[in-house]
CSV table of C-alpha atoms in Angstrom, one decimal:
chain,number,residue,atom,x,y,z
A,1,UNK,CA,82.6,134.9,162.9
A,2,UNK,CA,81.1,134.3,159.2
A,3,UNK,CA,80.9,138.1,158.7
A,4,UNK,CA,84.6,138.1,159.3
A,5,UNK,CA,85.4,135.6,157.2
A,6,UNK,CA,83.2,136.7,154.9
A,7,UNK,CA,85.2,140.6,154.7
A,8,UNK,CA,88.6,138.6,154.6
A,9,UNK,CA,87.8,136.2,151.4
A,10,UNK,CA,86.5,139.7,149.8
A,11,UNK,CA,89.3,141.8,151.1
A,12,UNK,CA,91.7,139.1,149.9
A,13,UNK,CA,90.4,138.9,146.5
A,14,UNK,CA,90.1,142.6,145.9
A,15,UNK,CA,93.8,142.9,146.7
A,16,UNK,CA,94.7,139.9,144.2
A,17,UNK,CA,92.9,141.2,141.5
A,18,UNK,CA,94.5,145.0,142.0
A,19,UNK,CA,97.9,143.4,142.1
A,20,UNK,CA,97.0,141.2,138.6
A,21,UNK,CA,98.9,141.9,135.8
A,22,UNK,CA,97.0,140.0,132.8
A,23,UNK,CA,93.5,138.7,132.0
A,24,UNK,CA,94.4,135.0,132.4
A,25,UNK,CA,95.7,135.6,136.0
A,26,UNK,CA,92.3,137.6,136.7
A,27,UNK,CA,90.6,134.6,135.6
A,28,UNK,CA,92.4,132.6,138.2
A,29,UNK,CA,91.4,134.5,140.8
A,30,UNK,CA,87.2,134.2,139.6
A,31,UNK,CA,88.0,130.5,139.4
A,32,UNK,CA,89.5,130.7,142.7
A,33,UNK,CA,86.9,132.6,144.8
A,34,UNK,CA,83.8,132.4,142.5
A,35,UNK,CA,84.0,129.0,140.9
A,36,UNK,CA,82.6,125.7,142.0
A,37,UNK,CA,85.1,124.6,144.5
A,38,UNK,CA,85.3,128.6,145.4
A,39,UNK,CA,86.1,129.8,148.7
A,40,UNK,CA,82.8,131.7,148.3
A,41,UNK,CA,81.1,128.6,147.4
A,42,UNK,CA,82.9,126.7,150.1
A,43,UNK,CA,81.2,129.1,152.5
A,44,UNK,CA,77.8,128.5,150.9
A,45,UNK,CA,78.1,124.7,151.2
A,46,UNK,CA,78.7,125.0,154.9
A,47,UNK,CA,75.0,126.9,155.2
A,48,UNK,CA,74.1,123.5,156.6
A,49,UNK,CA,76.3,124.5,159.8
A,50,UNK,CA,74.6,128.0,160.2
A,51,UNK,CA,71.4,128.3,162.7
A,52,UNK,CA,68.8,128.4,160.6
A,53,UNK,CA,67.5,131.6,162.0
A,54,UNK,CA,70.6,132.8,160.4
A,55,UNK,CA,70.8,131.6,157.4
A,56,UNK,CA,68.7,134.3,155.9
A,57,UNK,CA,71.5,137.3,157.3
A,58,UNK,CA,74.3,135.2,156.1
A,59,UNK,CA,73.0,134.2,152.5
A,60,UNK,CA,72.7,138.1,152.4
A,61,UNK,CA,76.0,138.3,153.1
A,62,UNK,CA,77.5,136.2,151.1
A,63,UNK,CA,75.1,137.7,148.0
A,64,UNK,CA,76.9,141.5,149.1
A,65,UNK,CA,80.2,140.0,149.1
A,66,UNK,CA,80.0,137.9,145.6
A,67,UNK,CA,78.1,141.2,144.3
A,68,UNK,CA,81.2,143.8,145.2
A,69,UNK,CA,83.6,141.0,144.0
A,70,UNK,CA,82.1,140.7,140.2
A,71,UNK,CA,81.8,144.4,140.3
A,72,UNK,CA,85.1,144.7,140.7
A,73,UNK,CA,86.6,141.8,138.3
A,74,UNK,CA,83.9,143.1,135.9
A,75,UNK,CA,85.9,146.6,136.0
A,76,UNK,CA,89.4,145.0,135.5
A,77,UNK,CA,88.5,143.2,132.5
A,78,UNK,CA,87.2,146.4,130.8
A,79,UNK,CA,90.6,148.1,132.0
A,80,UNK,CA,92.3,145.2,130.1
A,81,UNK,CA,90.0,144.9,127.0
A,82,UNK,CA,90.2,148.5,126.5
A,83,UNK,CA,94.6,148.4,127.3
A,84,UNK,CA,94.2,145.4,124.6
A,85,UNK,CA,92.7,147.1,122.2
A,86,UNK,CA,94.6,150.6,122.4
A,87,UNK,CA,97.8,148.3,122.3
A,88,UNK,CA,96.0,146.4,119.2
A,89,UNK,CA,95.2,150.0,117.4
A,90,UNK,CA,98.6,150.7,118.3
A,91,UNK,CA,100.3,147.9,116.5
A,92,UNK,CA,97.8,148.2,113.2
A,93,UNK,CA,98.6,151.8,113.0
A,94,UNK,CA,98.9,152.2,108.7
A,95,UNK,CA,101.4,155.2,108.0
A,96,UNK,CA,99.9,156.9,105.0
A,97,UNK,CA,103.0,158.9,104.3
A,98,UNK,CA,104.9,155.8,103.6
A,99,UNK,CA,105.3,154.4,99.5
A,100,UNK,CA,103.2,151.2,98.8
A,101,UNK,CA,104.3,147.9,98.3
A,102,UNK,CA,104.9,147.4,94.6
A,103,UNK,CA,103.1,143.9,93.5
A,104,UNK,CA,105.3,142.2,90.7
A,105,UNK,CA,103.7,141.8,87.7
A,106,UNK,CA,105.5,137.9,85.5
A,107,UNK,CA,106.0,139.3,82.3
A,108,UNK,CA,106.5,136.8,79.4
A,109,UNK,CA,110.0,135.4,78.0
A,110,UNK,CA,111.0,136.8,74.8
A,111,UNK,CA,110.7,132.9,73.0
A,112,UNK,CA,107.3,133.0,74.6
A,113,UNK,CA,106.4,136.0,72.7
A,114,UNK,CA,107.7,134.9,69.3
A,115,UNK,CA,106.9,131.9,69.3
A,116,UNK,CA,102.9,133.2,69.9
A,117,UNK,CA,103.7,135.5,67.0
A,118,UNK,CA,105.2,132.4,64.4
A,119,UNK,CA,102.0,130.2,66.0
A,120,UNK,CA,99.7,133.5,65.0
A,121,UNK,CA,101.3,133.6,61.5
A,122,UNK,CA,100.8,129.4,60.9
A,123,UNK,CA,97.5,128.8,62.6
A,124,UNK,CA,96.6,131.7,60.4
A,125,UNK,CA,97.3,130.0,57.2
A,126,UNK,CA,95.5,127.0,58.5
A,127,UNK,CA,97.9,124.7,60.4
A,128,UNK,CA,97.4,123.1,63.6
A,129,UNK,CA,99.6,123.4,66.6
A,130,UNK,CA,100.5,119.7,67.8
A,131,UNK,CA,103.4,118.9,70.3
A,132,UNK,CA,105.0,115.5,71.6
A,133,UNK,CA,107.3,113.4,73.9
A,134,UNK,CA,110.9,115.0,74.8
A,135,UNK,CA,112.1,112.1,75.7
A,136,UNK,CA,111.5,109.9,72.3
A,137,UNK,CA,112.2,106.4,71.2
A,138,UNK,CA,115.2,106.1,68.3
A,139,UNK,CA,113.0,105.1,65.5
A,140,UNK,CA,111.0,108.0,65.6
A,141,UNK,CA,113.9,110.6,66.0
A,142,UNK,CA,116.1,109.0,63.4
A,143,UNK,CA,115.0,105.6,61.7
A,144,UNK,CA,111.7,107.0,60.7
A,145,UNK,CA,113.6,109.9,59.2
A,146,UNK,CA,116.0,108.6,57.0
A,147,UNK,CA,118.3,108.2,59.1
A,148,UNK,CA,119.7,104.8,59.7
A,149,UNK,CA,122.2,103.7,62.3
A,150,UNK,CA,125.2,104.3,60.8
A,151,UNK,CA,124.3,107.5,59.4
A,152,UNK,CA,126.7,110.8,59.6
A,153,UNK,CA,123.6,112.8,60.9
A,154,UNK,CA,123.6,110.6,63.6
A,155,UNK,CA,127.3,111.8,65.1
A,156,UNK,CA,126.4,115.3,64.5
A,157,UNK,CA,123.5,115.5,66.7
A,158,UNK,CA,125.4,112.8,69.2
A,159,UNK,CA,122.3,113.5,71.5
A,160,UNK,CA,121.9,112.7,75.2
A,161,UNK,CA,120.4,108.7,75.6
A,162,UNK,CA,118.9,107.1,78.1
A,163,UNK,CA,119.7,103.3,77.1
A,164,UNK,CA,120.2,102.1,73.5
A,165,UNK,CA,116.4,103.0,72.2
A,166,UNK,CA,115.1,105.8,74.1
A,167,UNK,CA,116.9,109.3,73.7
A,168,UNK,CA,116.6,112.9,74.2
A,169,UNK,CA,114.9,114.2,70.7
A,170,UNK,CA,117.0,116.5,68.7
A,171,UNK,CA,114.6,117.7,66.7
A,172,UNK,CA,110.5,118.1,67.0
A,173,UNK,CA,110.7,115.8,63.4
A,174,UNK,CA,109.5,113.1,65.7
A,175,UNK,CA,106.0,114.8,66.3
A,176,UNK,CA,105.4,114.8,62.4
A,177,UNK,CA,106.1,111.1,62.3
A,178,UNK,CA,103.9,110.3,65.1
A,179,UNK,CA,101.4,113.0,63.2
A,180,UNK,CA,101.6,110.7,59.6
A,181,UNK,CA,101.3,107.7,60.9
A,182,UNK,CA,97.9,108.3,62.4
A,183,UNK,CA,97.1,108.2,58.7
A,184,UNK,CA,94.5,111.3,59.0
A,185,UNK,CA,95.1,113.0,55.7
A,186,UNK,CA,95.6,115.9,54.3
A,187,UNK,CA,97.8,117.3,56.8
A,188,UNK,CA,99.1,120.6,58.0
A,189,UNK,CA,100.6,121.1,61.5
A,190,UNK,CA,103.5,123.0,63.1
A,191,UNK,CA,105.5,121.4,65.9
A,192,UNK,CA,107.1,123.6,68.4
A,193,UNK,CA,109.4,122.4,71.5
A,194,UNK,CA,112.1,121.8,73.4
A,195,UNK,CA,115.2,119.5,71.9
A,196,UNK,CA,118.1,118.4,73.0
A,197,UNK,CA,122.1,118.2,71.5
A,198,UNK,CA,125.4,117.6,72.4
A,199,UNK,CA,126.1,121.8,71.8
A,200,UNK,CA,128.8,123.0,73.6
A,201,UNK,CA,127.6,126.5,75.8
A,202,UNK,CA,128.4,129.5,73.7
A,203,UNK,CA,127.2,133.0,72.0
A,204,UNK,CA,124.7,131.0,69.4
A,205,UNK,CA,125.0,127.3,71.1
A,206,UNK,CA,123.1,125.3,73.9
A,207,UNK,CA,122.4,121.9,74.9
A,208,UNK,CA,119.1,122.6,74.7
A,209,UNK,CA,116.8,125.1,72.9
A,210,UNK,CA,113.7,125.0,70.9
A,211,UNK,CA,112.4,124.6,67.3
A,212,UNK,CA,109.2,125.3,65.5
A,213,UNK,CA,108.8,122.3,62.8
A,214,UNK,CA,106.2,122.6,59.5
A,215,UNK,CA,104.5,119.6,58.0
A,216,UNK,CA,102.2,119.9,55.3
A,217,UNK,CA,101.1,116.8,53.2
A,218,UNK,CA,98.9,116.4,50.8
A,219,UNK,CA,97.9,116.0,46.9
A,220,UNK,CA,99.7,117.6,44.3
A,221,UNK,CA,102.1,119.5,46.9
A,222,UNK,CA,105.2,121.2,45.1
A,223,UNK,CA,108.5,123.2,45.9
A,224,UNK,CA,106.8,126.2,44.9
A,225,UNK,CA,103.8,125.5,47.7
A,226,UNK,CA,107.1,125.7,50.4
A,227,UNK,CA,108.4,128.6,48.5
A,228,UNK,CA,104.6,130.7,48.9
A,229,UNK,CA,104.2,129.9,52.7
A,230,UNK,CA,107.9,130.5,53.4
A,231,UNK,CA,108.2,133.7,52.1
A,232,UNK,CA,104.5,134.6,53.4
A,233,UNK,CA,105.5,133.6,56.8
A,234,UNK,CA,109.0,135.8,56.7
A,235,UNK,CA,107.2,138.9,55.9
A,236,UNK,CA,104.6,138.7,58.0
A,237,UNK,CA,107.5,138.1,60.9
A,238,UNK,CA,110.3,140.6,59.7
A,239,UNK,CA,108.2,142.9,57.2
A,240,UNK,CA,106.0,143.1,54.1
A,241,UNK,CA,109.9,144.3,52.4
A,242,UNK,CA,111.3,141.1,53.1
A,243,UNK,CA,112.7,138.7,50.5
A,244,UNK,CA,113.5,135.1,50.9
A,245,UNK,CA,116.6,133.2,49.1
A,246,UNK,CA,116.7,129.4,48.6
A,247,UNK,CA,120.0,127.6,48.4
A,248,UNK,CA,120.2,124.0,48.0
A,249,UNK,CA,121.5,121.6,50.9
A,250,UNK,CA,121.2,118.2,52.2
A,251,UNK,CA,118.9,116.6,54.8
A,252,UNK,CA,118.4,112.8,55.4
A,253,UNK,CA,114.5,113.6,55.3
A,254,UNK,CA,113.9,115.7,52.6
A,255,UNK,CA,115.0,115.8,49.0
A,256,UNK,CA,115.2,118.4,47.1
A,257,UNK,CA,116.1,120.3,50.6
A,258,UNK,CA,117.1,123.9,51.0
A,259,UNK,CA,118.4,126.6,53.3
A,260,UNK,CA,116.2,130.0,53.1
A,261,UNK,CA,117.4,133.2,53.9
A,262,UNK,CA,115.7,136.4,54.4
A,263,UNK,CA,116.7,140.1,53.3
A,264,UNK,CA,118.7,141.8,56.5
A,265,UNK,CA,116.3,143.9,58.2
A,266,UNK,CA,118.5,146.5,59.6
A,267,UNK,CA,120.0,147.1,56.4
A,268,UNK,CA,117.2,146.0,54.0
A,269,UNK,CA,120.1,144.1,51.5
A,270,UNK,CA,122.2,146.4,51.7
A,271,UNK,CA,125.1,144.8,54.0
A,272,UNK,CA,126.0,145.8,57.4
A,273,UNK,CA,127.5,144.4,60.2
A,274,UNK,CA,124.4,142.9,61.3
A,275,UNK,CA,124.2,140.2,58.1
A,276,UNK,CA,128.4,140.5,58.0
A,277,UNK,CA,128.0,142.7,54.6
A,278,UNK,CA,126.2,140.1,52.7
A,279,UNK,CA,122.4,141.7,52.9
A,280,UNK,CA,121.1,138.2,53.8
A,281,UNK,CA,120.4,135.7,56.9
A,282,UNK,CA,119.8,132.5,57.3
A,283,UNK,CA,116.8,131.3,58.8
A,284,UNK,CA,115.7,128.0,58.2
A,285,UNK,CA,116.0,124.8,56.9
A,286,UNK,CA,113.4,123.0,54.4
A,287,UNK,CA,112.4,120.5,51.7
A,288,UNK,CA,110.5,118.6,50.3
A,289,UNK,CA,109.3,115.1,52.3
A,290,UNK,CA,111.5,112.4,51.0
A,291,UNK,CA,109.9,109.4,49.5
A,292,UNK,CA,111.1,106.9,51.8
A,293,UNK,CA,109.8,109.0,55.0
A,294,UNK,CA,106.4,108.9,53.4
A,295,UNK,CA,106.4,105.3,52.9
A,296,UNK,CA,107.6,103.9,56.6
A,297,UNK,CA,104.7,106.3,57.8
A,298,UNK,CA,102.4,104.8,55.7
A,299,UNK,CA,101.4,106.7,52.7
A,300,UNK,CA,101.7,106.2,49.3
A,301,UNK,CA,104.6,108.8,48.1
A,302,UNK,CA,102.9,108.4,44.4
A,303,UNK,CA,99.7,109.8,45.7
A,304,UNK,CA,100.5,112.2,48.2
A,305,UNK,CA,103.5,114.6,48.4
A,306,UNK,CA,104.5,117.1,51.0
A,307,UNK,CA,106.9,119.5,52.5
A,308,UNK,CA,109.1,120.4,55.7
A,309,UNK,CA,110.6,123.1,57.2
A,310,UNK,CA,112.4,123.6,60.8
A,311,UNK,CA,113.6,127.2,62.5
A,312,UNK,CA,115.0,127.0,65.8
A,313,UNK,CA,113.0,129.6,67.9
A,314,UNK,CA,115.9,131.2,69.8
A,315,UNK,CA,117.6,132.4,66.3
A,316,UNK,CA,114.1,134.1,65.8
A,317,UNK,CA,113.9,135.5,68.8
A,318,UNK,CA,117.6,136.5,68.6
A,319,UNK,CA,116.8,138.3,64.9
A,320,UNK,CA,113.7,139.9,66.1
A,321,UNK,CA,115.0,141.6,69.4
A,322,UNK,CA,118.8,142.2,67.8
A,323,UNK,CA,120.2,139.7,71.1
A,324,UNK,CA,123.8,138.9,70.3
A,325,UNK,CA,124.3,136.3,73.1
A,326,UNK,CA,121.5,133.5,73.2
A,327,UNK,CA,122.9,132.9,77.1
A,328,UNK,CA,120.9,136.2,78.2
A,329,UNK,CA,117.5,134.2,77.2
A,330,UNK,CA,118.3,131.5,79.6
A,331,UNK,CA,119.8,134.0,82.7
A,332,UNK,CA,116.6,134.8,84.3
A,333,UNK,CA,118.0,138.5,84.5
A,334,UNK,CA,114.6,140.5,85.4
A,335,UNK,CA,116.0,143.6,83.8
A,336,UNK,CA,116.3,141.6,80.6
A,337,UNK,CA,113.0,140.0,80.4
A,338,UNK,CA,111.3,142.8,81.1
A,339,UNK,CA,112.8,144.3,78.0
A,340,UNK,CA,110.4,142.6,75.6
């Protein structure tokens, strides 16, 4: 009677696990007849039942019967570790004869490259690179440059506020302010950023671009100290041929100011379509610190003189690559970037 039971719970099982399709349903089936509440185990439970001069024969039974059975689920899980892993080769097959991924290199913007090259040129003559807020209180984007409320320079730049005091800056002036008033004298720094104006969107135009600001204050400073570094700094940009021409102009800030140009570099003076026949380009604005700036930062404009200059850094860039459209710097074109 056991023995028959015995040959059907191993019969049964072998035929289950034959018919299995997966590892987790061949683990069902070792649960099933091997595990705790087992039919084998079952059968070994009820022992008690069995004459005990027949416990001996049936324990062997029951020890043949588990034996064939792990035998057999131990051969069915090699068949499906082995199906698993040729599936698993399968799948991680690499095709040599197919091209390799290309990994994408970032390449820097074209202002990011000149601007390293006008910071190389500066820092080179001895200036410190200092920056500041974008979003700047009024005093120190106008009042604190000589430019009072009512003053036209004011509806020029018609910048972007936030309430009646805090604004958009216009100009990286600001950072020089912030720079005198700390009082640490002599100074020489170069402020380069990101400002903000009323522009409408065009060829040479934007609502925001970025300038590259000079400051340099200190004894016994003169207009031919701005001249020296100016026309130092536009051949070491544009080439050791380069000459620089000052006209005179008008900024609230400084006094005398000036406009600079530089020789055209395509044509070397000559006139070509480039400069619109004239030989020359203007680059940059400049003069000397006016009086009254010095004093609301807190130095004495009879001891200590000084000078200013401001380039925008996309008419650089714009003159040093030959770009006629400032609107491709700011297109995120790849095939542009990658240009420079």
């Amino acid at each position: 009677m056991m023995k028959e039971k015995l040959q059907a719970i191993k019969d049964n099982a072998m035929k289950k696990m034959e018919e299995c399709l997966n590892p987790e349903a061949l683990n069902e089936i070792r649960v099933a007849v091997l595990g705790k509440k087992g039919e084998l185990t079952e059968v070994l439970k009820s022992m008690k039942d069995v004459a005990p001069e027949d416990r001996p024969k049936v324990g062997a039974m029951v020890n043949e019967a588990r034996a064939a059975i792990e035998a057999f689920l131990e051969e069915k899980q090699e068949q499906f570790r082995k199906r698993l892993r040729e599936e698993k080769m399968k799948a991680e097959t690499i095709d040599v004869t197919l091209p390799a991924k290309r990994q994408t290199t970032g390449h820097r913007h074209p202002n990011t490259v000149a601007l390293e090259e006008v910071e190389r040129i500066f820092v080179g003559m001895g200036y410190e690179v200092v920056e500041g807020p974008e979003v700047e209180k009024d005093y120190y984007n106008f009042e604190a440059l000589n430019i009072p409320a009512n003053h036209p320079a004011k509806d020029e730049q018609d910048t972007f506020y936030i309430n009646g005091d805090i604004l958009l800056r216009t100009q990286t002036s600001p950072v020089q302010v912030r720079v005198m008033e700390k009082g640490k004298l002599p100074i020489r720094v170069l402020a380069p950023g990101r400002v903000y104006r009323s522009d409408e969107v065009d060829a040479t135009h934007s609502p925001n671009f970025h300038q590259v600001e000079g400051l340099v204050i200190d004894k016994n400073i003169t207009f031919a100290d701005l001249k020296g570094t100016l026309a130092e700094f536009a051949k070491e940009l544009f080439g050791e041929e380069t000459k620089v021409k000052f006209r005179p102009h008008h900024f609230p800030f400084t006094e005398p100011s000036a406009e600079m140009d530089v020789t055209c570099f395509k044509c070397k003076g000559k006139g070509c379509r480039f400069c619109k026949g004239s030989g020359w380009i203007e680059i940059l604005g400049c003069g000397m610190v006016h009086p009254r700036v010095l004093k609301m930062s807190g130095i004495d404009p009879e001891e200590y003189s000084g000078f200013a200059f401001g380039v925008g850094l996309e008419r650089i860039t714009l003159l040093k690559y030959e770009i006629d459209d400032m609107r491709l710097l700011y297109e995120n074109d790849v095939r542009f970037i990658k240009q420079f």
